[in-house]
Amino acid sequence: MSDKPKIAMYWCASCGGCEESVVDLAEDILFVVENVDIVFWPVALDFKKKDVEAMEDGSIVASFINGAIRTTEQEEMVRMLRRKSQIVIAYGSCAQTGGIPALANLCEREAILQYVYHDAPTVKNPEGTRPQLETRENGFRATLPEFHNVVRTLGQIVDVDYYLPGCPPSPKLLKEAVIVLLSGNLPPKGTVLAPDKALCDECARKETKPETMEIEAFHRPHNTPVDPELCFLAQGIVCMGPATRAGCGAACTCGNMPCTGCYGPTSRVEDQGAKILSSLMANLAPKDEEGIRKALEGIPDPVGTFYRYAVAGSLMRGKLTK
Amino acid sequence: MDEPVKEVFNEARERAAQDYKNQRRITIDPITRLEGHGKIDVFLDQKGEVERAYFQVPELRGFEIFSIGRPAEDMPQITSRICGVCPTAHHMAATKALDDLYKIKPTSAGRKIRELMYNLFMLEDHALHVYVLGGPDFIVGPDAPAAMRNILGVIEKTGLDVGKKVIGMRRRIREAMAYLGGKVVHPVLGLPGGVAKGVKADDLPMFKELAKDGLEFAQFTLQVFSDIVLKNEKYVELVTSENYTHRTNYMGVVDDQNRVNFYDGMIRVVGPEGNEVVKFKAQDYLKHISEHVEPWSYVKFTYLEDIGWKGFTDGPDSGVISVAPLARLNAADAMATPLAQEAREEYFKILGGRPVHYTLANHYARVVEMIQAAETIQELVNDPEITSTDLRNIPTETPTVGIGVVEAPRGTLYHHYETDERGVLTKANLIVATQNNSARMAMSVEKSAKGLIHEGKVDEGLLNMVEMAFRAYDPCHACATHSLPGQMPLRARVYDAEKNIIQEFQK
């Protein structure tokens, strides 16, 4: 093998969108493979776990790991990649803050099992079978990894050096990150490799955002006509822009839908959901209890709206069950 | 070392070596060039023949449950996170479920834009499989070195020009999808009654040029497939070998003339003889589709309720279903567009008539479908209505139940939501494409392992050929594992001061 820097990519509880964002480097992927050796990347290359095991500790320059952590297998793999790598990068919102899979932290585990394997309308399971960590059949032993009770972020399991935010990160951010890594001129540990400003800054509707807002009521996008040029907040539609980091080029608002917050907060914000909540409430026109209650009918799911990608990494991390 | 100790030591080492020599378990972990996680465990008998092979899915997440309490209109975006490779399929099934939930028809232009988005997606996603995920097994060769069996090997083998053509084409298609959907991974266009964004007349030339090049690209891909696979006797033998053959039911969405349709239509199932077993509306899926649970995998196994679960067997008495390109071509009577129909006729001629049971023929069927997607894109961008600004009907009905079905690249995909009067979810049931294929995939992996591994002789090439048995389905285990965990056997023991167990809990 050549002496080009070795790079690994791995996925945990994720959807594969982060992997697609790497493929979406398109022509730039040729630049990447000219400059690095990808030594592990299950979606595209046939290297196996044993190949990584055989590598010396610290021999991988950087591992890009996406997905939240839910199973013992994922935990084992990321611990191994941490050992083998000089730098670990949490790639995407699931690895950074839990992402959408972390919404499962709001559910009781047993309720999930009960539904999935017994109560779902299409399940026929008279024997009451559930997947087992170990199944013995004619002397063979088939095993499955174990599930943790909650979804965790990558940083809650291993030491993380850098973060690339987004669901998924844009190929542009990835390319810039690779260039920074190759330059050897590394930013301080813990840096989020994206612009440290609010999404509103790169939104084409920025000019139409009112200086002061008096939101009378919140409207849900499915039953409201949406002006394609006007700031969503000015239209009374919840947009996570003010509490979200830039870096995507305001992709969703270009698609005429509000930002849902996937790039997480800027460095000045501790908790993304709390930030937007306080910001929106401060801009609410009604000040009496009944008026506020009525206005809030347009946000039937505050947790899923304000913490859609951030439950695991938020101050609350999940719901306390029992 | 003392002599007796040494003896014991050597004996143990000898025994360990013997065990290793008589290794009865071969694990392929992780399985690669697919979407999501998976593992294969192969168990050999004393003679080294395969006695059992498990194709296991070791992961789960839980979308059906954590969707409860979320507003229905968020579902197209939330469920697109089931899979980032086929987000558009989930996005669209969810959007159609919202139409049904609010009993609202999309505007004519809204529907056409959705279909444009969907066919762009089908074309690029199939291209991903052909050139990046499954295709390298053929283009580079099933037993080429592991380091070469991938897109980089494909580029080396076919030349940088071809590589750049493939990469450039996919990029352009995905840029067009980002135009329509805001972003390409997890688009945002779907709303009940239509779409959030349309095509500006000024931008139409870009779409028209893309459509023209897209069709050329699909035809080029058919040529590549024909040159590399169909003209190679060894490959044709491999594709049609019994090791990769299963006679199951086939399911796919068809239009009113029983032609393949990716976006909408009735769900049709044909039996292993090609006869129609059942044809039903999405809203009736509960009567026909059921799921079976096994203890050794987190994935559930879908089967045809009309026949019942008869285990992992094929033939006309088995309820096992197959979906995805092979199944879609079998389930339909024709393709919906002329060039694709021509390619389909050639396909059945070469493979000995309908239905085709060869798992690896999925690759060929996939290319035939790329042509239909490309032709459909052309029809749509040349339809004057595509630049209409009448994009949405706003719902007024009180929501209750909504069911939406599309053909994902990997097969029939069902989304079913129930809500309260505010349109907030109270229940969800998702049956994803790969789940519909999971029984046949498990059978395929076991059968190929039994056919390929003998006398305990294995090498990496053979193991990769076992992987080819699932790879043909282009499985998406991120999708298949949308539902959450298996059992964690929880045991808690309470000891007294003398370390005696005084109580034990077990779950």
mmCIF file of C-alpha atoms in Angstrom, chain B residues 174-338:
data_model
loop_
_atom_site.group_PDB
_atom_site.id
_atom_site.type_symbol
_atom_site.label_atom_id
_atom_site.label_comp_id
_atom_site.label_asym_id
_atom_site.label_seq_id
_atom_site.Cartn_x
_atom_site.Cartn_y
_atom_site.Cartn_z
ATOM 1 C CA ARG B 174 -28.853 14.962 -8.477
ATOM 2 C CA GLU B 175 -28.481 18.700 -9.042
ATOM 3 C CA ALA B 176 -31.837 18.670 -10.822
ATOM 4 C CA MET B 177 -33.315 16.796 -7.878
ATOM 5 C CA ALA B 178 -31.871 19.366 -5.489
ATOM 6 C CA TYR B 179 -33.505 22.064 -7.618
ATOM 7 C CA LEU B 180 -36.902 20.452 -7.126
ATOM 8 C CA GLY B 181 -36.447 19.242 -3.572
ATOM 9 C CA GLY B 182 -34.223 21.912 -1.989
ATOM 10 C CA LYS B 183 -31.700 19.237 -1.186
ATOM 11 C CA VAL B 184 -31.086 15.885 -2.811
ATOM 12 C CA VAL B 185 -30.479 13.800 0.294
ATOM 13 C CA HIS B 186 -33.747 14.279 2.219
ATOM 14 C CA PRO B 187 -35.709 16.511 -0.151
ATOM 15 C CA VAL B 188 -38.493 18.809 1.097
ATOM 16 C CA LEU B 189 -40.922 19.212 -1.809
ATOM 17 C CA GLY B 190 -43.739 16.898 -0.687
ATOM 18 C CA LEU B 191 -46.906 18.361 0.807
ATOM 19 C CA PRO B 192 -50.429 16.926 0.809
ATOM 20 C CA GLY B 193 -52.117 18.053 -2.388
ATOM 21 C CA GLY B 194 -48.966 18.848 -4.302
ATOM 22 C CA VAL B 195 -45.441 20.155 -4.023
ATOM 23 C CA ALA B 196 -43.667 23.137 -2.434
ATOM 24 C CA LYS B 197 -41.701 24.142 -5.505
ATOM 25 C CA GLY B 198 -42.088 23.924 -9.262
ATOM 26 C CA VAL B 199 -39.988 24.366 -12.375
ATOM 27 C CA LYS B 200 -39.411 27.925 -13.634
ATOM 28 C CA ALA B 201 -39.860 28.297 -17.392
ATOM 29 C CA ASP B 202 -36.371 29.853 -17.571
ATOM 30 C CA ASP B 203 -34.831 26.714 -16.124
ATOM 31 C CA LEU B 204 -36.649 24.281 -18.393
ATOM 32 C CA PRO B 205 -33.845 24.072 -21.006
ATOM 33 C CA MET B 206 -31.546 22.620 -18.324
ATOM 34 C CA PHE B 207 -34.108 19.907 -17.613
ATOM 35 C CA LYS B 208 -34.605 19.196 -21.306
ATOM 36 C CA GLU B 209 -30.928 18.799 -21.938
ATOM 37 C CA LEU B 210 -30.595 16.575 -18.921
ATOM 38 C CA ALA B 211 -33.508 14.442 -20.126
ATOM 39 C CA LYS B 212 -31.868 13.934 -23.489
ATOM 40 C CA ASP B 213 -28.507 13.030 -21.971
ATOM 41 C CA GLY B 214 -30.204 10.878 -19.339
ATOM 42 C CA LEU B 215 -31.796 8.676 -21.955
ATOM 43 C CA GLU B 216 -28.521 8.390 -23.826
ATOM 44 C CA PHE B 217 -26.852 7.437 -20.545
ATOM 45 C CA ALA B 218 -29.442 4.734 -19.812
ATOM 46 C CA GLN B 219 -28.932 3.289 -23.294
ATOM 47 C CA PHE B 220 -25.174 3.461 -22.827
ATOM 48 C CA THR B 221 -25.568 1.543 -19.578
ATOM 49 C CA LEU B 222 -27.578 -1.156 -21.348
ATOM 50 C CA GLN B 223 -24.785 -1.399 -23.888
ATOM 51 C CA VAL B 224 -22.179 -1.692 -21.122
ATOM 52 C CA PHE B 225 -24.227 -4.411 -19.444
ATOM 53 C CA SER B 226 -24.703 -6.251 -22.700
ATOM 54 C CA ASP B 227 -21.002 -6.070 -23.611
ATOM 55 C CA ILE B 228 -19.695 -7.041 -20.215
ATOM 56 C CA VAL B 229 -22.243 -9.539 -18.947
ATOM 57 C CA LEU B 230 -24.410 -10.872 -21.757
ATOM 58 C CA LYS B 231 -21.505 -11.419 -24.136
ATOM 59 C CA ASN B 232 -19.560 -13.287 -21.490
ATOM 60 C CA GLU B 233 -20.564 -16.947 -21.387
ATOM 61 C CA LYS B 234 -19.135 -17.385 -17.916
ATOM 62 C CA TYR B 235 -21.291 -14.595 -16.547
ATOM 63 C CA VAL B 236 -24.441 -15.793 -18.290
ATOM 64 C CA GLU B 237 -23.825 -19.204 -16.787
ATOM 65 C CA LEU B 238 -23.381 -17.598 -13.376
ATOM 66 C CA VAL B 239 -26.565 -15.537 -13.708
ATOM 67 C CA THR B 240 -28.658 -18.521 -14.749
ATOM 68 C CA SER B 241 -27.114 -21.056 -12.375
ATOM 69 C CA GLU B 242 -29.267 -22.870 -9.843
ATOM 70 C CA ASN B 243 -27.128 -21.415 -7.036
ATOM 71 C CA TYR B 244 -28.818 -18.072 -7.643
ATOM 72 C CA THR B 245 -32.348 -19.213 -8.514
ATOM 73 C CA HIS B 246 -35.566 -19.091 -6.493
ATOM 74 C CA ARG B 247 -39.142 -19.563 -7.638
ATOM 75 C CA THR B 248 -41.205 -17.163 -5.549
ATOM 76 C CA ASN B 249 -44.142 -14.768 -5.839
ATOM 77 C CA TYR B 250 -43.334 -11.398 -7.363
ATOM 78 C CA MET B 251 -44.896 -8.077 -6.361
ATOM 79 C CA GLY B 252 -44.913 -4.720 -8.093
ATOM 80 C CA VAL B 253 -47.018 -1.628 -8.770
ATOM 81 C CA VAL B 254 -48.665 -1.543 -12.197
ATOM 82 C CA ASP B 255 -50.721 1.043 -14.096
ATOM 83 C CA ASP B 256 -54.214 0.426 -15.530
ATOM 84 C CA GLN B 257 -52.689 -1.553 -18.394
ATOM 85 C CA ASN B 258 -50.555 -3.669 -16.048
ATOM 86 C CA ARG B 259 -47.404 -1.832 -17.082
ATOM 87 C CA VAL B 260 -44.546 -1.064 -14.697
ATOM 88 C CA ASN B 261 -45.111 2.187 -12.816
ATOM 89 C CA PHE B 262 -42.784 3.467 -10.117
ATOM 90 C CA TYR B 263 -44.958 6.254 -8.729
ATOM 91 C CA ASP B 264 -48.535 5.007 -8.637
ATOM 92 C CA GLY B 265 -51.003 2.245 -9.470
ATOM 93 C CA MET B 266 -52.381 -1.060 -8.196
ATOM 94 C CA ILE B 267 -50.211 -3.595 -6.434
ATOM 95 C CA ARG B 268 -50.045 -6.819 -8.413
ATOM 96 C CA VAL B 269 -48.639 -10.146 -7.292
ATOM 97 C CA VAL B 270 -47.878 -12.968 -9.704
ATOM 98 C CA GLY B 271 -46.989 -16.519 -8.708
ATOM 99 C CA PRO B 272 -43.893 -18.518 -9.659
ATOM 100 C CA GLU B 273 -45.662 -19.560 -12.882
ATOM 101 C CA GLY B 274 -46.342 -15.944 -13.805
ATOM 102 C CA ASN B 275 -50.078 -16.165 -13.101
ATOM 103 C CA GLU B 276 -51.771 -13.274 -11.288
ATOM 104 C CA VAL B 277 -52.297 -14.241 -7.664
ATOM 105 C CA VAL B 278 -53.838 -11.013 -6.435
ATOM 106 C CA LYS B 279 -54.148 -7.369 -7.408
ATOM 107 C CA PHE B 280 -55.122 -4.770 -4.846
ATOM 108 C CA LYS B 281 -55.260 -1.087 -3.960
ATOM 109 C CA ALA B 282 -52.715 0.348 -1.530
ATOM 110 C CA GLN B 283 -55.555 0.981 0.926
ATOM 111 C CA ASP B 284 -56.243 -2.783 1.079
ATOM 112 C CA TYR B 285 -52.684 -3.843 1.869
ATOM 113 C CA LEU B 286 -53.553 -5.053 5.361
ATOM 114 C CA LYS B 287 -55.614 -7.861 3.845
ATOM 115 C CA HIS B 288 -52.730 -9.176 1.772
ATOM 116 C CA ILE B 289 -49.421 -8.384 3.434
ATOM 117 C CA SER B 290 -48.217 -9.854 6.735
ATOM 118 C CA GLU B 291 -44.924 -9.957 8.621
ATOM 119 C CA HIS B 292 -43.197 -12.921 10.264
ATOM 120 C CA VAL B 293 -40.655 -12.683 13.115
ATOM 121 C CA GLU B 294 -37.518 -14.847 13.529
ATOM 122 C CA PRO B 295 -35.298 -14.832 16.613
ATOM 123 C CA TRP B 296 -32.014 -14.512 14.682
ATOM 124 C CA SER B 297 -32.550 -11.239 12.874
ATOM 125 C CA TYR B 298 -33.978 -7.841 13.718
ATOM 126 C CA VAL B 299 -35.602 -7.615 10.315
ATOM 127 C CA LYS B 300 -39.144 -8.930 9.872
ATOM 128 C CA PHE B 301 -40.084 -11.165 6.948
ATOM 129 C CA THR B 302 -43.000 -10.051 4.801
ATOM 130 C CA TYR B 303 -45.203 -12.670 3.157
ATOM 131 C CA LEU B 304 -48.422 -12.961 1.235
ATOM 132 C CA GLU B 305 -51.297 -13.352 3.693
ATOM 133 C CA ASP B 306 -53.437 -15.049 1.006
ATOM 134 C CA ILE B 307 -51.010 -18.007 1.099
ATOM 135 C CA GLY B 308 -49.587 -17.756 4.609
ATOM 136 C CA TRP B 309 -46.117 -18.171 6.109
ATOM 137 C CA LYS B 310 -44.789 -21.613 5.135
ATOM 138 C CA GLY B 311 -41.176 -21.025 6.050
ATOM 139 C CA PHE B 312 -38.161 -20.169 3.930
ATOM 140 C CA THR B 313 -39.213 -22.166 0.874
ATOM 141 C CA ASP B 314 -40.100 -21.311 -2.675
ATOM 142 C CA GLY B 315 -42.630 -22.701 -5.123
ATOM 143 C CA PRO B 316 -46.339 -21.998 -5.610
ATOM 144 C CA ASP B 317 -47.342 -23.065 -2.092
ATOM 145 C CA SER B 318 -45.042 -20.594 -0.383
ATOM 146 C CA GLY B 319 -46.084 -17.104 0.682
ATOM 147 C CA VAL B 320 -42.575 -15.719 0.177
ATOM 148 C CA ILE B 321 -42.603 -12.577 -1.954
ATOM 149 C CA SER B 322 -39.925 -10.929 -4.002
ATOM 150 C CA VAL B 323 -39.828 -7.248 -4.972
ATOM 151 C CA ALA B 324 -37.446 -4.868 -6.838
ATOM 152 C CA PRO B 325 -36.534 -4.834 -10.565
ATOM 153 C CA LEU B 326 -36.663 -8.592 -11.234
ATOM 154 C CA ALA B 327 -40.024 -8.808 -9.468
ATOM 155 C CA ARG B 328 -41.436 -5.679 -11.091
ATOM 156 C CA LEU B 329 -40.726 -6.950 -14.583
ATOM 157 C CA ASN B 330 -42.275 -10.295 -13.686
ATOM 158 C CA ALA B 331 -45.333 -8.736 -12.031
ATOM 159 C CA ALA B 332 -46.137 -6.425 -14.951
ATOM 160 C CA ASP B 333 -47.213 -7.323 -18.474
ATOM 161 C CA ALA B 334 -45.142 -4.611 -20.122
ATOM 162 C CA MET B 335 -42.992 -1.536 -19.634
ATOM 163 C CA ALA B 336 -44.736 1.842 -19.914
ATOM 164 C CA THR B 337 -42.395 3.363 -22.529
ATOM 165 C CA PRO B 338 -41.343 2.164 -25.999
#
